[in-house]
Amino acid sequence: MYAGRRNTRENEPEGRPENRRGSAARARPLVVSVLLAAALAGCGPTPAAPTRPEPSTAGTAPPSGEPSASASAAAPAQSPAPTPSAPVSSSPSPVLAPTSSPPPAPPAPATVLSMAVATRGGRLDLVRGGPAQEFTVTLRGGNTRAYRHLLLTFQMESLVAEPGDTPGPARAFLLEHKDPATGAWRPAELRVANDFKPYALHSGGAPLARDAVRTEHYRLRATATGPTGASPVVIDAIDTDAPSGTPTERERPGHFSLPHTTRRP
């Protein structure tokens, strides 16, 4: 039975067309399945190709005297690190006022000559025939005028003799001035009179510059005979260069009345 079936297949000719059609029909579904599987595989993600690890050069020193070409080629050129910029301040910058030179100083106030007299106790207290008493006269020039000839004058009114006074010589008082150069005492003029001598009749005197200060030393002594009593000594600083008829303040810029008393011993 089995042999008969095998013989039947063997007796069929191989080149018959119907046999070839049956084989083609059977192969067509297989081709379609292969093409469909290939199409579906192309739509998915393509797997990345495996990367080949590069050989590490860390810890491998190049031979002495030979630079490593691979290290030079592999190391990229490094750019300098960016410098951080300063933070921007939100507060406005201060506005500086334009500098200017300071205003000129105001001119000094105008000053005129002044005169001061100083002595022990603030007054002359003399005794007939006793010692002399010293006093000083200080002149301070103002800043408005310089004097070429400034003269100091001394005048005292005559004392009235009282009962018991001994008449004496005409010169009952002796005024002396201390020479600033030598320190010696020299006689000075003291006018004893009850009248007034005009300033324009005086002459001489010493210079005094602006703002200069000069101190003169004097002493007064009462002689042994003469009247006693009280009469101030008037001291004037006279500008002998002042024109005649000018105001008194111009002719006589300094004036002082020094109290004086002369008594018996």
Short mmCIF file of N, CA and C in Angstrom, two decimals, residues 42-207:
data_model
loop_
_atom_site.label_atom_id
_atom_site.label_comp_id
_atom_site.label_asym_id
_atom_site.label_seq_id
_atom_site.Cartn_x
_atom_site.Cartn_y
_atom_site.Cartn_z
N GLY A 42 11.42 48.51 9.97
CA GLY A 42 11.96 49.83 9.56
C GLY A 42 11.28 50.98 10.25
N CYS A 43 10.05 50.81 10.67
CA CYS A 43 9.34 51.92 11.36
C CYS A 43 9.83 52.12 12.77
N GLY A 44 10.41 51.17 13.41
CA GLY A 44 10.85 51.32 14.80
C GLY A 44 12.16 52.06 14.90
N PRO A 45 12.63 52.37 16.14
CA PRO A 45 13.89 53.11 16.31
C PRO A 45 15.04 52.26 15.88
N THR A 46 15.97 52.86 15.18
CA THR A 46 17.17 52.17 14.71
C THR A 46 18.14 52.07 15.85
N PRO A 47 18.58 50.91 16.17
CA PRO A 47 19.50 50.78 17.32
C PRO A 47 20.81 51.46 17.03
N ALA A 48 21.33 52.16 18.05
CA ALA A 48 22.59 52.90 17.87
C ALA A 48 23.72 51.93 17.74
N ALA A 49 24.66 52.38 16.88
CA ALA A 49 25.81 51.51 16.66
C ALA A 49 26.67 51.54 17.89
N PRO A 50 27.19 50.44 18.29
CA PRO A 50 28.04 50.42 19.51
C PRO A 50 29.29 51.24 19.30
N THR A 51 29.57 52.08 20.30
CA THR A 51 30.76 52.96 20.24
C THR A 51 31.94 52.22 20.78
N ARG A 52 33.03 52.47 20.13
CA ARG A 52 34.26 51.80 20.53
C ARG A 52 34.96 52.64 21.59
N PRO A 53 35.17 52.16 22.75
CA PRO A 53 35.84 52.99 23.80
C PRO A 53 37.25 53.33 23.39
N GLU A 54 37.57 54.61 23.57
CA GLU A 54 38.92 55.08 23.25
C GLU A 54 39.85 54.68 24.36
N PRO A 55 41.03 54.38 23.97
CA PRO A 55 42.00 54.00 25.02
C PRO A 55 42.32 55.16 25.91
N SER A 56 42.32 54.96 27.20
CA SER A 56 42.61 56.02 28.17
C SER A 56 44.10 56.27 28.26
N THR A 57 44.43 57.57 28.25
CA THR A 57 45.85 57.98 28.36
C THR A 57 46.20 58.43 29.75
N ALA A 58 45.20 58.44 30.70
CA ALA A 58 45.48 58.90 32.05
C ALA A 58 46.42 57.93 32.72
N GLY A 59 47.39 58.46 33.37
CA GLY A 59 48.34 57.68 34.13
C GLY A 59 49.44 57.10 33.28
N THR A 60 49.41 57.33 31.92
CA THR A 60 50.46 56.81 31.02
C THR A 60 51.31 57.98 30.57
N ALA A 61 52.46 58.06 31.00
CA ALA A 61 53.35 59.19 30.66
C ALA A 61 54.04 58.88 29.37
N PRO A 62 54.17 59.89 28.45
CA PRO A 62 54.88 59.66 27.19
C PRO A 62 56.34 59.44 27.48
N PRO A 63 57.03 58.77 26.54
CA PRO A 63 58.47 58.57 26.73
C PRO A 63 59.17 59.91 26.89
N SER A 64 60.32 59.87 27.58
CA SER A 64 61.08 61.09 27.86
C SER A 64 61.49 61.75 26.57
N GLY A 65 61.20 63.06 26.46
CA GLY A 65 61.59 63.85 25.29
C GLY A 65 60.63 63.74 24.14
N GLU A 66 59.55 62.93 24.20
CA GLU A 66 58.59 62.80 23.12
C GLU A 66 57.22 63.23 23.62
N PRO A 67 56.67 64.33 23.10
CA PRO A 67 55.33 64.73 23.52
C PRO A 67 54.29 63.78 23.03
N SER A 68 53.26 63.61 23.78
CA SER A 68 52.16 62.73 23.42
C SER A 68 51.30 63.37 22.37
N ALA A 69 51.33 62.80 21.14
CA ALA A 69 50.54 63.38 20.05
C ALA A 69 49.07 63.19 20.29
N SER A 70 48.72 62.01 20.80
CA SER A 70 47.29 61.77 21.03
C SER A 70 46.73 62.68 22.09
N ALA A 71 47.54 62.97 23.15
CA ALA A 71 47.05 63.89 24.20
C ALA A 71 46.90 65.28 23.68
N SER A 72 47.86 65.72 22.83
CA SER A 72 47.76 67.08 22.27
C SER A 72 46.57 67.20 21.35
N ALA A 73 46.34 66.16 20.58
CA ALA A 73 45.21 66.23 19.65
C ALA A 73 43.90 66.11 20.37
N ALA A 74 43.89 65.30 21.46
CA ALA A 74 42.61 65.08 22.14
C ALA A 74 42.23 66.24 23.01
N ALA A 75 43.24 66.99 23.57
CA ALA A 75 42.90 68.09 24.49
C ALA A 75 42.42 69.28 23.71
N PRO A 76 41.20 69.73 23.90
CA PRO A 76 40.70 70.91 23.15
C PRO A 76 41.33 72.18 23.73
N ALA A 77 41.40 73.22 22.87
CA ALA A 77 41.91 74.52 23.33
C ALA A 77 40.95 75.11 24.34
N GLN A 78 41.50 75.44 25.50
CA GLN A 78 40.67 75.97 26.58
C GLN A 78 40.65 77.49 26.52
N SER A 79 39.47 78.07 26.53
CA SER A 79 39.31 79.53 26.55
C SER A 79 39.37 80.02 27.97
N PRO A 80 39.90 81.25 28.20
CA PRO A 80 39.97 81.78 29.58
C PRO A 80 38.60 81.88 30.21
N ALA A 81 38.60 81.63 31.51
CA ALA A 81 37.33 81.68 32.24
C ALA A 81 36.76 83.08 32.21
N PRO A 82 35.49 83.23 31.96
CA PRO A 82 34.89 84.58 31.92
C PRO A 82 34.98 85.26 33.28
N THR A 83 35.34 86.53 33.24
CA THR A 83 35.45 87.34 34.47
C THR A 83 34.06 87.78 34.90
N PRO A 84 33.70 87.51 36.14
CA PRO A 84 32.34 87.94 36.57
C PRO A 84 32.25 89.45 36.61
N SER A 85 31.19 89.94 36.03
CA SER A 85 30.98 91.38 36.01
C SER A 85 30.51 91.86 37.37
N ALA A 86 30.90 93.13 37.68
CA ALA A 86 30.51 93.72 38.97
C ALA A 86 29.01 93.92 39.02
N PRO A 87 28.44 93.71 40.18
CA PRO A 87 26.97 93.92 40.27
C PRO A 87 26.62 95.37 40.04
N VAL A 88 25.57 95.54 39.31
CA VAL A 88 25.09 96.89 39.01
C VAL A 88 24.30 97.42 40.19
N SER A 89 24.73 98.59 40.69
CA SER A 89 24.05 99.19 41.83
C SER A 89 22.76 99.84 41.39
N SER A 90 21.75 99.62 42.15
CA SER A 90 20.46 100.22 41.81
C SER A 90 20.34 101.65 42.29
N SER A 91 21.22 102.06 43.25
CA SER A 91 21.14 103.43 43.77
C SER A 91 21.80 104.39 42.79
N PRO A 92 21.27 105.58 42.63
CA PRO A 92 21.87 106.55 41.69
C PRO A 92 23.22 107.02 42.18
N SER A 93 24.11 107.29 41.24
CA SER A 93 25.44 107.78 41.58
C SER A 93 25.34 109.20 42.14
N PRO A 94 26.16 109.50 43.17
CA PRO A 94 26.09 110.87 43.73
C PRO A 94 26.57 111.90 42.73
N VAL A 95 25.90 113.00 42.70
CA VAL A 95 26.26 114.10 41.81
C VAL A 95 27.18 115.05 42.57
N LEU A 96 28.42 115.18 42.08
CA LEU A 96 29.38 116.05 42.74
C LEU A 96 29.17 117.48 42.31
N ALA A 97 29.17 118.36 43.31
CA ALA A 97 29.03 119.78 42.99
C ALA A 97 30.31 120.29 42.36
N PRO A 98 30.22 121.18 41.40
CA PRO A 98 31.44 121.71 40.77
C PRO A 98 32.30 122.46 41.78
N THR A 99 33.58 122.16 41.75
CA THR A 99 34.50 122.82 42.67
C THR A 99 34.74 124.26 42.24
N SER A 100 34.83 125.12 43.21
CA SER A 100 35.08 126.54 42.93
C SER A 100 35.99 127.07 44.01
N SER A 101 36.70 128.10 43.68
CA SER A 101 37.61 128.71 44.64
C SER A 101 36.82 129.41 45.73
N PRO A 102 37.33 129.37 46.96
CA PRO A 102 36.60 130.03 48.06
C PRO A 102 36.50 131.52 47.83
N PRO A 103 35.43 132.11 48.31
CA PRO A 103 35.29 133.55 48.11
C PRO A 103 36.39 134.30 48.86
N PRO A 104 36.78 135.45 48.35
CA PRO A 104 37.84 136.19 49.04
C PRO A 104 37.40 136.65 50.42
N ALA A 105 38.36 136.71 51.32
CA ALA A 105 38.05 137.13 52.68
C ALA A 105 37.62 138.60 52.69
N PRO A 106 36.64 138.91 53.52
CA PRO A 106 36.21 140.31 53.57
C PRO A 106 37.32 141.19 54.10
N PRO A 107 37.36 142.42 53.66
CA PRO A 107 38.41 143.32 54.14
C PRO A 107 38.29 143.58 55.63
N ALA A 108 39.43 143.79 56.27
CA ALA A 108 39.44 144.06 57.70
C ALA A 108 38.77 145.41 57.98
N PRO A 109 38.04 145.50 59.09
CA PRO A 109 37.40 146.78 59.42
C PRO A 109 38.45 147.87 59.66
N ALA A 110 38.06 149.06 59.33
CA ALA A 110 38.98 150.19 59.50
C ALA A 110 39.18 150.50 60.98
N THR A 111 40.44 150.71 61.35
CA THR A 111 40.78 151.06 62.74
C THR A 111 41.63 152.32 62.74
N VAL A 112 41.56 153.04 63.84
CA VAL A 112 42.32 154.29 63.99
C VAL A 112 43.26 154.15 65.18
N LEU A 113 44.12 155.14 65.34
CA LEU A 113 45.09 155.11 66.42
C LEU A 113 44.39 155.12 67.79
N SER A 114 44.96 154.35 68.71
CA SER A 114 44.46 154.35 70.09
C SER A 114 45.65 154.56 71.03
N MET A 115 45.36 155.09 72.21
CA MET A 115 46.40 155.38 73.18
C MET A 115 45.95 154.92 74.56
N ALA A 116 46.86 154.28 75.30
CA ALA A 116 46.56 153.81 76.65
C ALA A 116 47.68 154.24 77.59
N VAL A 117 47.31 154.65 78.82
CA VAL A 117 48.27 155.09 79.85
C VAL A 117 48.09 154.19 81.06
N ALA A 118 49.21 153.68 81.57
CA ALA A 118 49.15 152.77 82.72
C ALA A 118 50.17 153.21 83.77
N THR A 119 49.77 153.13 85.04
CA THR A 119 50.66 153.45 86.15
C THR A 119 50.18 152.73 87.41
N ARG A 120 50.94 152.75 88.44
CA ARG A 120 50.58 152.08 89.69
C ARG A 120 49.35 152.72 90.30
N GLY A 121 48.33 151.91 90.54
CA GLY A 121 47.09 152.42 91.13
C GLY A 121 46.23 153.21 90.17
N GLY A 122 46.64 153.36 88.90
CA GLY A 122 45.84 154.09 87.91
C GLY A 122 45.87 155.59 88.05
N ARG A 123 46.77 156.14 88.90
CA ARG A 123 46.86 157.57 89.09
C ARG A 123 48.25 157.94 89.59
N LEU A 124 48.60 159.21 89.46
CA LEU A 124 49.88 159.72 89.98
C LEU A 124 49.63 160.26 91.39
N ASP A 125 50.30 159.68 92.35
CA ASP A 125 50.18 160.10 93.75
C ASP A 125 51.57 160.49 94.23
N LEU A 126 51.85 161.80 94.21
CA LEU A 126 53.19 162.30 94.48
C LEU A 126 53.27 162.96 95.86
N VAL A 127 54.51 162.99 96.37
CA VAL A 127 54.81 163.66 97.64
C VAL A 127 55.92 164.67 97.37
N ARG A 128 55.76 165.89 97.95
CA ARG A 128 56.77 166.92 97.73
C ARG A 128 58.15 166.43 98.19
N GLY A 129 59.09 166.48 97.25
CA GLY A 129 60.45 166.03 97.56
C GLY A 129 60.62 164.53 97.57
N GLY A 130 59.57 163.77 97.27
CA GLY A 130 59.66 162.30 97.30
C GLY A 130 60.09 161.71 95.96
N PRO A 131 60.03 160.41 95.87
CA PRO A 131 60.48 159.76 94.64
C PRO A 131 59.51 160.00 93.48
N ALA A 132 60.02 159.80 92.28
CA ALA A 132 59.19 159.92 91.07
C ALA A 132 58.32 158.67 90.88
N GLN A 133 57.26 158.86 90.19
CA GLN A 133 56.39 157.73 89.89
C GLN A 133 56.37 157.52 88.38
N GLU A 134 56.59 156.28 87.97
CA GLU A 134 56.65 155.97 86.54
C GLU A 134 55.26 155.67 85.98
N PHE A 135 55.14 155.90 84.68
CA PHE A 135 53.92 155.52 83.94
C PHE A 135 54.33 155.28 82.48
N THR A 136 53.51 154.57 81.77
CA THR A 136 53.78 154.25 80.37
C THR A 136 52.66 154.78 79.49
N VAL A 137 53.04 155.11 78.25
CA VAL A 137 52.09 155.53 77.22
C VAL A 137 52.27 154.58 76.03
N THR A 138 51.21 153.86 75.69
CA THR A 138 51.26 152.89 74.58
C THR A 138 50.41 153.41 73.43
N LEU A 139 51.04 153.48 72.25
CA LEU A 139 50.36 153.92 71.03
C LEU A 139 50.16 152.71 70.12
N ARG A 140 48.95 152.55 69.65
CA ARG A 140 48.63 151.47 68.69
C ARG A 140 48.11 152.12 67.42
N GLY A 141 48.91 152.02 66.37
CA GLY A 141 48.50 152.64 65.10
C GLY A 141 47.37 151.87 64.44
N GLY A 142 46.45 152.57 63.86
CA GLY A 142 45.36 151.91 63.13
C GLY A 142 45.82 151.48 61.75
N ASN A 143 44.91 150.83 61.01
CA ASN A 143 45.25 150.38 59.67
C ASN A 143 44.86 151.37 58.58
N THR A 144 44.42 152.56 58.99
CA THR A 144 43.99 153.54 58.00
C THR A 144 45.03 154.61 57.71
N ARG A 145 46.01 154.77 58.60
CA ARG A 145 46.96 155.87 58.39
C ARG A 145 48.30 155.53 59.03
N ALA A 146 49.37 155.96 58.34
CA ALA A 146 50.73 155.90 58.89
C ALA A 146 51.16 157.33 59.21
N TYR A 147 51.85 157.51 60.34
CA TYR A 147 52.24 158.86 60.79
C TYR A 147 53.74 159.03 60.61
N ARG A 148 54.08 160.15 60.06
CA ARG A 148 55.51 160.47 59.93
C ARG A 148 56.04 161.15 61.17
N HIS A 149 55.22 162.02 61.79
CA HIS A 149 55.63 162.74 63.00
C HIS A 149 54.45 162.75 63.97
N LEU A 150 54.56 161.90 64.99
CA LEU A 150 53.54 161.82 66.02
C LEU A 150 54.18 162.25 67.35
N LEU A 151 53.68 163.33 67.91
CA LEU A 151 54.30 163.95 69.08
C LEU A 151 53.42 163.75 70.31
N LEU A 152 54.05 163.35 71.44
CA LEU A 152 53.35 163.25 72.72
C LEU A 152 53.58 164.54 73.51
N THR A 153 52.46 165.15 73.96
CA THR A 153 52.55 166.37 74.76
C THR A 153 51.92 166.14 76.12
N PHE A 154 52.44 166.88 77.16
CA PHE A 154 51.96 166.76 78.54
C PHE A 154 51.68 168.16 79.07
N GLN A 155 50.49 168.32 79.62
CA GLN A 155 50.11 169.63 80.17
C GLN A 155 49.31 169.42 81.46
N MET A 156 49.58 170.32 82.41
CA MET A 156 48.88 170.29 83.69
C MET A 156 48.58 171.72 84.10
N GLU A 157 47.39 171.92 84.67
CA GLU A 157 47.05 173.26 85.13
C GLU A 157 47.82 173.60 86.41
N SER A 158 47.97 174.87 86.62
CA SER A 158 48.71 175.33 87.81
C SER A 158 47.92 175.03 89.07
N LEU A 159 48.66 174.59 90.08
CA LEU A 159 48.04 174.32 91.38
C LEU A 159 47.94 175.63 92.17
N VAL A 160 46.88 175.78 92.93
CA VAL A 160 46.68 176.97 93.75
C VAL A 160 47.32 176.71 95.10
N ALA A 161 48.18 177.62 95.51
CA ALA A 161 48.86 177.45 96.81
C ALA A 161 47.85 177.52 97.94
N GLU A 162 48.06 176.66 98.90
CA GLU A 162 47.20 176.62 100.06
C GLU A 162 48.00 177.12 101.28
N PRO A 163 47.28 177.43 102.35
CA PRO A 163 48.01 177.89 103.54
C PRO A 163 49.01 176.82 103.99
N GLY A 164 50.22 177.24 104.26
CA GLY A 164 51.27 176.33 104.70
C GLY A 164 52.16 175.84 103.59
N ASP A 165 51.76 176.09 102.33
CA ASP A 165 52.64 175.70 101.24
C ASP A 165 53.84 176.62 101.18
N THR A 166 54.98 176.06 100.94
CA THR A 166 56.22 176.83 100.83
C THR A 166 56.40 177.23 99.37
N PRO A 167 56.53 178.53 99.16
CA PRO A 167 56.77 178.93 97.78
C PRO A 167 58.07 178.30 97.29
N GLY A 168 58.06 177.91 96.02
CA GLY A 168 59.23 177.25 95.48
C GLY A 168 59.62 177.86 94.16
N PRO A 169 60.57 177.19 93.53
CA PRO A 169 61.00 177.70 92.23
C PRO A 169 59.88 177.58 91.22
N ALA A 170 60.08 178.17 90.07
CA ALA A 170 59.05 178.17 89.03
C ALA A 170 58.75 176.75 88.56
N ARG A 171 59.76 175.93 88.60
CA ARG A 171 59.56 174.55 88.12
C ARG A 171 59.26 173.67 89.32
N ALA A 172 57.97 173.40 89.54
CA ALA A 172 57.58 172.61 90.71
C ALA A 172 57.53 171.11 90.41
N PHE A 173 57.57 170.73 89.12
CA PHE A 173 57.50 169.31 88.74
C PHE A 173 58.58 169.01 87.69
N LEU A 174 59.07 167.78 87.72
CA LEU A 174 60.10 167.36 86.77
C LEU A 174 59.62 166.09 86.06
N LEU A 175 59.45 166.22 84.72
CA LEU A 175 59.02 165.08 83.89
C LEU A 175 60.24 164.55 83.13
N GLU A 176 60.39 163.25 83.11
CA GLU A 176 61.53 162.63 82.42
C GLU A 176 61.04 161.49 81.50
N HIS A 177 61.79 161.32 80.45
CA HIS A 177 61.49 160.26 79.46
C HIS A 177 62.66 159.29 79.38
N LYS A 178 62.36 158.00 79.30
CA LYS A 178 63.42 156.98 79.25
C LYS A 178 63.81 156.73 77.80
N ASP A 179 65.10 156.94 77.53
CA ASP A 179 65.60 156.71 76.17
C ASP A 179 65.56 155.21 75.87
N PRO A 180 64.82 154.78 74.83
CA PRO A 180 64.73 153.34 74.56
C PRO A 180 66.05 152.73 74.09
N ALA A 181 66.93 153.54 73.55
CA ALA A 181 68.20 153.03 73.05
C ALA A 181 69.21 152.82 74.17
N THR A 182 69.28 153.78 75.10
CA THR A 182 70.31 153.71 76.16
C THR A 182 69.74 153.38 77.52
N GLY A 183 68.43 153.58 77.72
CA GLY A 183 67.83 153.35 79.03
C GLY A 183 68.02 154.48 80.00
N ALA A 184 68.63 155.57 79.54
CA ALA A 184 68.87 156.73 80.42
C ALA A 184 67.62 157.60 80.46
N TRP A 185 67.42 158.28 81.64
CA TRP A 185 66.30 159.19 81.81
C TRP A 185 66.73 160.59 81.39
N ARG A 186 65.91 161.20 80.52
CA ARG A 186 66.22 162.54 80.03
C ARG A 186 65.01 163.45 80.27
N PRO A 187 65.28 164.76 80.51
CA PRO A 187 64.16 165.69 80.77
C PRO A 187 63.20 165.74 79.58
N ALA A 188 61.90 165.81 79.88
CA ALA A 188 60.86 165.96 78.87
C ALA A 188 60.03 167.18 79.22
N GLU A 189 59.35 167.72 78.23
CA GLU A 189 58.59 168.96 78.42
C GLU A 189 57.25 168.67 79.08
N LEU A 190 56.98 169.40 80.18
CA LEU A 190 55.68 169.38 80.83
C LEU A 190 55.21 170.83 80.90
N ARG A 191 54.12 171.11 80.23
CA ARG A 191 53.58 172.47 80.19
C ARG A 191 52.61 172.62 81.36
N VAL A 192 52.90 173.55 82.26
CA VAL A 192 52.01 173.87 83.38
C VAL A 192 51.40 175.23 83.08
N ALA A 193 50.13 175.23 82.69
CA ALA A 193 49.45 176.47 82.30
C ALA A 193 47.96 176.21 82.30
N ASN A 194 47.24 177.32 82.33
CA ASN A 194 45.78 177.24 82.34
C ASN A 194 45.19 177.57 80.96
N ASP A 195 46.04 177.86 79.98
CA ASP A 195 45.53 178.16 78.65
C ASP A 195 45.77 176.95 77.72
N PHE A 196 45.33 177.12 76.49
CA PHE A 196 45.41 176.03 75.52
C PHE A 196 46.34 176.44 74.39
N LYS A 197 47.27 175.56 74.06
CA LYS A 197 48.18 175.81 72.94
C LYS A 197 47.64 175.08 71.71
N PRO A 198 47.40 175.81 70.62
CA PRO A 198 46.86 175.15 69.42
C PRO A 198 47.77 174.02 68.93
N TYR A 199 47.14 173.03 68.40
CA TYR A 199 47.90 171.87 67.93
C TYR A 199 48.82 172.24 66.76
N ALA A 200 48.39 173.16 65.94
CA ALA A 200 49.20 173.51 64.78
C ALA A 200 50.52 174.15 65.17
N LEU A 201 50.67 174.61 66.43
CA LEU A 201 51.91 175.25 66.86
C LEU A 201 52.96 174.24 67.33
N HIS A 202 52.59 173.00 67.40
CA HIS A 202 53.55 171.97 67.82
C HIS A 202 54.30 171.44 66.59
N SER A 203 55.48 170.94 66.81
CA SER A 203 56.30 170.38 65.74
C SER A 203 57.11 169.20 66.27
N GLY A 204 57.66 168.42 65.34
CA GLY A 204 58.46 167.26 65.72
C GLY A 204 57.61 166.03 65.96
N GLY A 205 58.23 165.03 66.55
CA GLY A 205 57.55 163.77 66.81
C GLY A 205 58.26 162.61 66.12
N ALA A 206 57.85 161.40 66.42
CA ALA A 206 58.45 160.17 65.88
C ALA A 206 57.45 159.47 64.96
N PRO A 207 57.96 158.70 63.97
CA PRO A 207 57.04 158.01 63.04
C PRO A 207 56.33 156.83 63.72
#
